[in-house]
Short mmCIF file of C-alpha atoms in Angstrom, two decimals:
data_model
loop_
_atom_site.label_atom_id
_atom_site.label_comp_id
_atom_site.label_asym_id
_atom_site.label_seq_id
_atom_site.Cartn_x
_atom_site.Cartn_y
_atom_site.Cartn_z
CA UNK A 14 84.19 96.12 107.92
CA UNK A 15 85.75 99.63 108.45
CA UNK A 16 84.60 102.96 107.37
CA UNK A 17 84.68 104.20 103.78
CA UNK A 18 86.48 107.42 102.94
CA UNK A 19 84.78 110.37 101.70
CA UNK A 20 83.65 110.74 98.10
CA UNK A 21 82.26 113.79 96.20
CA UNK A 22 79.19 114.03 94.10
CA UNK A 23 81.31 114.22 91.08
CA UNK A 24 82.92 111.01 92.07
CA UNK A 25 79.75 109.32 92.50
CA UNK A 26 78.89 110.45 89.08
CA UNK A 27 81.71 108.28 87.13
CA UNK A 28 81.31 104.83 85.69
CA UNK A 29 83.44 103.01 88.12
CA UNK A 30 81.93 104.46 91.39
CA UNK A 31 80.04 101.06 91.67
CA UNK A 32 83.52 99.64 92.62
CA UNK A 33 83.44 101.89 95.51
CA UNK A 34 80.21 100.78 96.67
CA UNK A 35 81.15 97.10 96.80
CA UNK A 36 82.33 95.50 100.08
CA UNK A 37 85.96 94.99 100.21
CA UNK A 38 86.91 91.31 99.07
CA UNK A 39 87.61 89.18 102.38
CA UNK A 40 91.22 88.65 103.20
CA UNK A 41 92.14 84.89 102.93
CA UNK A 42 91.90 83.28 106.42
CA UNK A 43 95.63 81.77 106.22
CA UNK A 44 96.97 85.31 105.71
CA UNK A 45 95.15 86.76 108.45
CA UNK A 46 96.48 83.96 110.91
CA UNK A 47 99.97 85.18 109.67
CA UNK A 48 99.11 88.63 110.79
CA UNK A 49 98.28 87.67 114.23
CA UNK A 50 100.82 84.96 114.87
CA UNK A 51 103.60 87.64 114.80
CA UNK A 52 106.54 88.66 112.99
CA UNK A 53 108.74 86.05 110.83
CA UNK A 54 112.01 84.56 111.79
CA UNK A 55 114.59 87.06 110.59
CA UNK A 56 116.46 84.26 108.81
CA UNK A 57 113.68 83.79 106.54
CA UNK A 58 113.50 87.34 105.31
CA UNK A 59 115.21 88.06 102.18
CA UNK A 60 117.72 90.90 102.46
CA UNK A 61 117.46 93.78 100.36
CA UNK A 62 121.04 93.13 99.20
CA UNK A 63 119.64 89.88 97.46
CA UNK A 64 116.59 91.47 95.74
CA UNK A 65 117.77 89.96 92.58
CA UNK A 66 116.96 86.50 93.89
CA UNK A 67 113.39 87.72 94.49
CA UNK A 68 112.87 89.11 90.79
CA UNK A 69 114.17 85.79 89.65
CA UNK A 70 112.01 83.70 91.89
CA UNK A 71 115.12 81.89 93.29
CA UNK A 72 113.81 83.18 96.80
CA UNK A 73 111.23 80.59 96.83
CA UNK A 74 113.70 77.44 96.34
CA UNK A 75 115.90 78.74 98.89
CA UNK A 76 113.38 78.98 101.46
CA UNK A 77 112.73 82.67 102.05
CA UNK A 78 109.42 83.79 103.13
CA UNK A 79 106.69 84.51 100.87
CA UNK A 80 103.96 85.46 102.87
CA UNK A 81 104.70 87.65 106.25
CA UNK A 82 106.44 90.62 107.81
CA UNK A 83 109.27 90.95 110.34
CA UNK A 84 112.68 92.69 111.22
CA UNK A 85 115.81 91.83 109.69
CA UNK A 86 118.89 91.14 111.80
CA UNK A 87 120.36 94.46 110.63
CA UNK A 88 117.08 96.40 112.15
CA UNK A 89 115.34 96.90 108.86
CA UNK A 90 111.75 95.59 108.09
CA UNK A 91 110.26 93.71 105.61
CA UNK A 92 106.96 92.84 104.30
CA UNK A 93 106.36 89.79 101.74
CA UNK A 94 103.15 89.08 100.15
CA UNK A 95 102.13 86.65 97.22
CA UNK A 96 98.60 87.15 95.86
CA UNK A 97 96.86 84.75 93.29
CA UNK A 98 94.84 86.74 91.02
CA UNK A 99 92.53 84.49 89.01
CA UNK A 100 91.41 86.08 85.55
CA UNK A 101 93.77 88.73 85.74
CA UNK A 102 96.18 89.19 83.00
CA UNK A 103 99.79 90.88 83.18
CA UNK A 104 98.44 93.54 80.59
CA UNK A 105 95.78 94.29 83.32
CA UNK A 106 98.45 95.29 85.68
CA UNK A 107 100.59 97.21 83.42
CA UNK A 108 97.74 99.37 82.75
CA UNK A 109 96.48 99.53 86.51
CA UNK A 110 99.48 101.32 88.03
CA UNK A 111 99.63 104.19 85.72
CA UNK A 112 95.94 104.35 85.16
CA UNK A 113 95.15 104.88 88.94
CA UNK A 114 97.52 107.69 89.14
CA UNK A 115 95.69 110.15 86.72
CA UNK A 116 92.15 111.42 86.75
CA UNK A 117 89.89 111.20 89.46
CA UNK A 118 91.06 110.30 93.11
CA UNK A 119 88.23 107.69 92.83
CA UNK A 120 90.69 105.50 90.86
CA UNK A 121 92.70 105.11 93.98
CA UNK A 122 89.75 105.06 96.43
CA UNK A 123 88.14 101.90 94.67
CA UNK A 124 91.53 99.78 95.43
CA UNK A 125 90.87 100.18 99.06
CA UNK A 126 87.87 102.08 99.88
CA UNK A 127 88.60 102.40 103.64
CA UNK A 128 92.37 103.44 103.54
CA UNK A 129 93.08 105.19 100.17
CA UNK A 130 92.35 108.78 99.89
CA UNK A 131 94.33 110.47 97.12
CA UNK A 132 97.10 109.66 94.50
CA UNK A 133 98.34 111.72 91.87
CA UNK A 134 101.26 111.10 89.24
CA UNK A 135 103.45 114.49 88.74
CA UNK A 136 103.99 113.74 85.18
CA UNK A 137 100.53 113.31 83.82
CA UNK A 138 101.61 114.24 80.26
CA UNK A 139 104.13 111.46 80.22
CA UNK A 140 101.75 108.91 81.65
CA UNK A 141 98.95 109.52 79.42
CA UNK A 142 101.08 109.62 76.40
CA UNK A 143 100.21 106.73 73.87
CA UNK A 144 103.90 106.62 72.49
CA UNK A 145 104.93 105.58 75.91
CA UNK A 146 104.84 101.68 76.24
CA UNK A 147 102.19 100.75 79.02
CA UNK A 148 104.73 98.89 81.14
CA UNK A 149 107.12 102.04 81.25
CA UNK A 150 104.28 104.74 82.23
CA UNK A 151 105.45 104.49 85.73
CA UNK A 152 109.44 104.94 85.14
CA UNK A 153 110.66 108.08 86.67
CA UNK A 154 107.07 109.27 87.73
CA UNK A 155 106.54 110.06 91.08
CA UNK A 156 102.96 109.42 92.85
CA UNK A 157 101.82 111.53 95.56
CA UNK A 158 99.52 109.72 97.84
CA UNK A 159 97.48 109.79 100.88
CA UNK A 160 96.72 106.52 102.67
CA UNK A 161 96.44 104.67 105.86
CA UNK A 162 98.98 101.62 106.04
CA UNK A 163 98.19 100.97 109.69
CA UNK A 164 99.35 104.03 111.44
CA UNK A 165 96.70 106.67 110.29
CA UNK A 166 96.43 108.66 107.19
CA UNK A 167 99.83 109.77 106.03
CA UNK A 168 100.95 111.69 103.03
CA UNK A 169 103.63 109.69 100.84
CA UNK A 170 105.57 110.37 97.90
CA UNK A 171 106.39 107.32 95.92
CA UNK A 172 109.26 107.56 93.40
CA UNK A 173 108.68 104.94 90.81
CA UNK A 174 112.01 103.90 88.87
CA UNK A 175 113.08 101.92 86.02
CA UNK A 176 114.00 98.68 87.47
CA UNK A 177 117.74 99.21 86.53
CA UNK A 178 117.86 102.43 88.68
CA UNK A 179 117.14 100.32 91.87
CA UNK A 180 119.82 97.61 90.81
CA UNK A 181 117.36 94.93 89.12
CA UNK A 182 118.59 93.31 86.08
CA UNK A 183 116.40 94.25 83.09
CA UNK A 184 116.91 90.98 81.43
CA UNK A 185 114.60 89.24 83.88
CA UNK A 186 111.70 91.05 82.74
CA UNK A 187 109.54 88.89 80.45
CA UNK A 188 110.72 85.67 82.06
CA UNK A 189 108.90 82.90 83.52
CA UNK A 190 109.06 84.12 87.20
CA UNK A 191 108.70 87.86 86.37
CA UNK A 192 106.59 88.76 83.13
CA UNK A 193 106.44 92.54 84.39
CA UNK A 194 106.98 94.74 87.37
CA UNK A 195 106.78 98.19 89.24
CA UNK A 196 109.25 99.45 91.69
CA UNK A 197 109.62 102.31 93.56
CA UNK A 198 111.22 104.29 96.80
CA UNK A 199 108.86 105.81 99.16
CA UNK A 200 109.48 109.03 101.18
CA UNK A 201 107.45 109.42 104.47
CA UNK A 202 107.96 109.08 108.09
CA UNK A 203 109.39 105.41 107.57
CA UNK A 204 111.09 105.27 103.96
CA UNK A 205 110.91 102.10 101.93
CA UNK A 206 111.79 100.28 98.97
CA UNK A 207 108.77 98.63 97.05
CA UNK A 208 108.82 96.09 94.34
CA UNK A 209 105.82 94.22 92.86
CA UNK A 210 106.29 91.68 90.14
CA UNK A 211 103.98 89.42 88.28
CA UNK A 212 103.79 86.34 86.03
CA UNK A 213 101.24 84.08 84.41
CA UNK A 214 99.90 81.41 86.86
CA UNK A 215 96.95 79.00 86.40
CA UNK A 216 94.11 80.87 84.96
CA UNK A 217 95.60 84.21 86.11
CA UNK A 218 98.65 85.74 87.59
CA UNK A 219 100.58 85.44 90.65
CA UNK A 220 101.33 88.93 92.11
CA UNK A 221 104.41 88.90 94.29
CA UNK A 222 105.20 92.10 96.60
CA UNK A 223 108.15 93.00 98.67
CA UNK A 224 108.78 96.03 100.69
CA UNK A 225 112.33 96.85 102.35
CA UNK A 226 111.70 99.33 105.15
CA UNK A 227 114.48 101.46 106.43
CA UNK A 228 116.26 102.58 103.12
CA UNK A 229 116.47 105.81 101.47
CA UNK A 230 117.67 107.19 97.91
CA UNK A 231 120.58 109.32 97.93
CA UNK A 232 121.10 112.44 95.53
CA UNK A 233 123.47 110.22 93.66
CA UNK A 234 120.85 107.67 92.99
CA UNK A 235 122.10 105.04 95.37
CA UNK A 236 119.71 103.15 97.74
CA UNK A 237 121.21 103.03 101.32
CA UNK A 238 120.16 102.04 104.70
CA UNK A 239 118.77 104.89 106.51
CA UNK A 240 119.13 103.36 110.02
CA UNK A 241 122.17 104.06 112.50
CA UNK A 242 123.80 100.79 113.63
CA UNK A 243 121.81 99.23 116.54
CA UNK A 244 118.69 101.07 115.48
CA UNK A 245 115.48 99.03 114.67
CA UNK A 246 112.25 99.44 112.90
CA UNK A 247 109.51 99.03 115.16
CA UNK A 248 107.75 95.76 114.52
CA UNK A 249 104.29 97.43 114.33
CA UNK A 250 105.53 99.39 111.21
CA UNK A 251 105.84 96.13 108.86
CA UNK A 252 102.99 94.71 110.63
CA UNK A 253 100.57 97.38 109.79
CA UNK A 254 102.05 97.52 106.10
CA UNK A 255 101.68 93.75 105.78
CA UNK A 256 97.94 94.17 106.98
CA UNK A 257 97.09 96.94 104.60
CA UNK A 258 98.93 94.96 101.47
CA UNK A 259 96.97 91.87 102.06
CA UNK A 260 93.80 94.16 102.28
CA UNK A 261 94.27 96.09 99.04
CA UNK A 262 95.64 93.56 96.68
CA UNK A 263 93.12 90.97 97.63
CA UNK A 264 90.58 93.67 96.68
CA UNK A 265 92.48 94.65 93.42
CA UNK A 266 92.17 91.08 92.45
CA UNK A 267 88.59 91.06 92.72
CA UNK A 268 87.95 94.12 90.77
CA UNK A 269 90.59 94.38 87.94
CA UNK A 270 89.01 92.05 85.33
CA UNK A 271 85.92 93.92 84.97
CA UNK A 272 87.18 97.37 85.65
CA UNK A 273 89.82 96.97 82.97
CA UNK A 274 87.34 95.48 80.46
CA UNK A 275 85.19 98.65 80.93
CA UNK A 276 87.88 101.35 81.22
CA UNK A 277 91.15 100.33 79.49
CA UNK A 278 90.34 102.75 76.45
CA UNK A 279 89.60 105.46 78.93
CA UNK A 280 92.73 106.42 80.21
#
């Protein structure tokens, strides 16, 4: 196991500090094998232009990669992950994404105690407003983050959006393959579009993640490719993000059922 990030005495006194003290949940062996095997065939990676297929679950039937990472033919990068979360509900995940962005930084640290340092929302009044539906509390909110996604601790601004602002069909929300979702575009040394969706599966949920690396949001609100023709994202970038993603969401699945039960009314 790696070294845990630092915590203050104030954080140690919080009710959920016990989750920080736990060892991180072990990453499934099959996902570790994929990490070590190397990048996926570019033809199996779903292009950003076909992101609606991911939301509808049609990428599964069309044979696109569900777990892995790689570089698409246009030079952009992609990370795919699918995490079965037993005993987790959609309501827990709708709560988790806004909850960890307000209050103590410990909320972010318990997600991945080795790589998460800091996370704060810029509209705390909106996030904590009881009149705002839980599944809308990330819409239009920026999260300022410090995390290590494989290349060392880095500052990141995650601009969360209403799904339609990133070109998603809102009518898909609440359907069999997408009970709910969050999506954002990140601003950092390597910009990316992030989408997480989830839906009921067995005795929990299936949590599906996609990152398209090499895209930016224009002032007009359009998502465009940031790479010049012929340029290519280095493969270590999606590889590192994949390694981080399989680590943090494996751990979130292990802590969320009890954390939600204890903290859901303490926003």
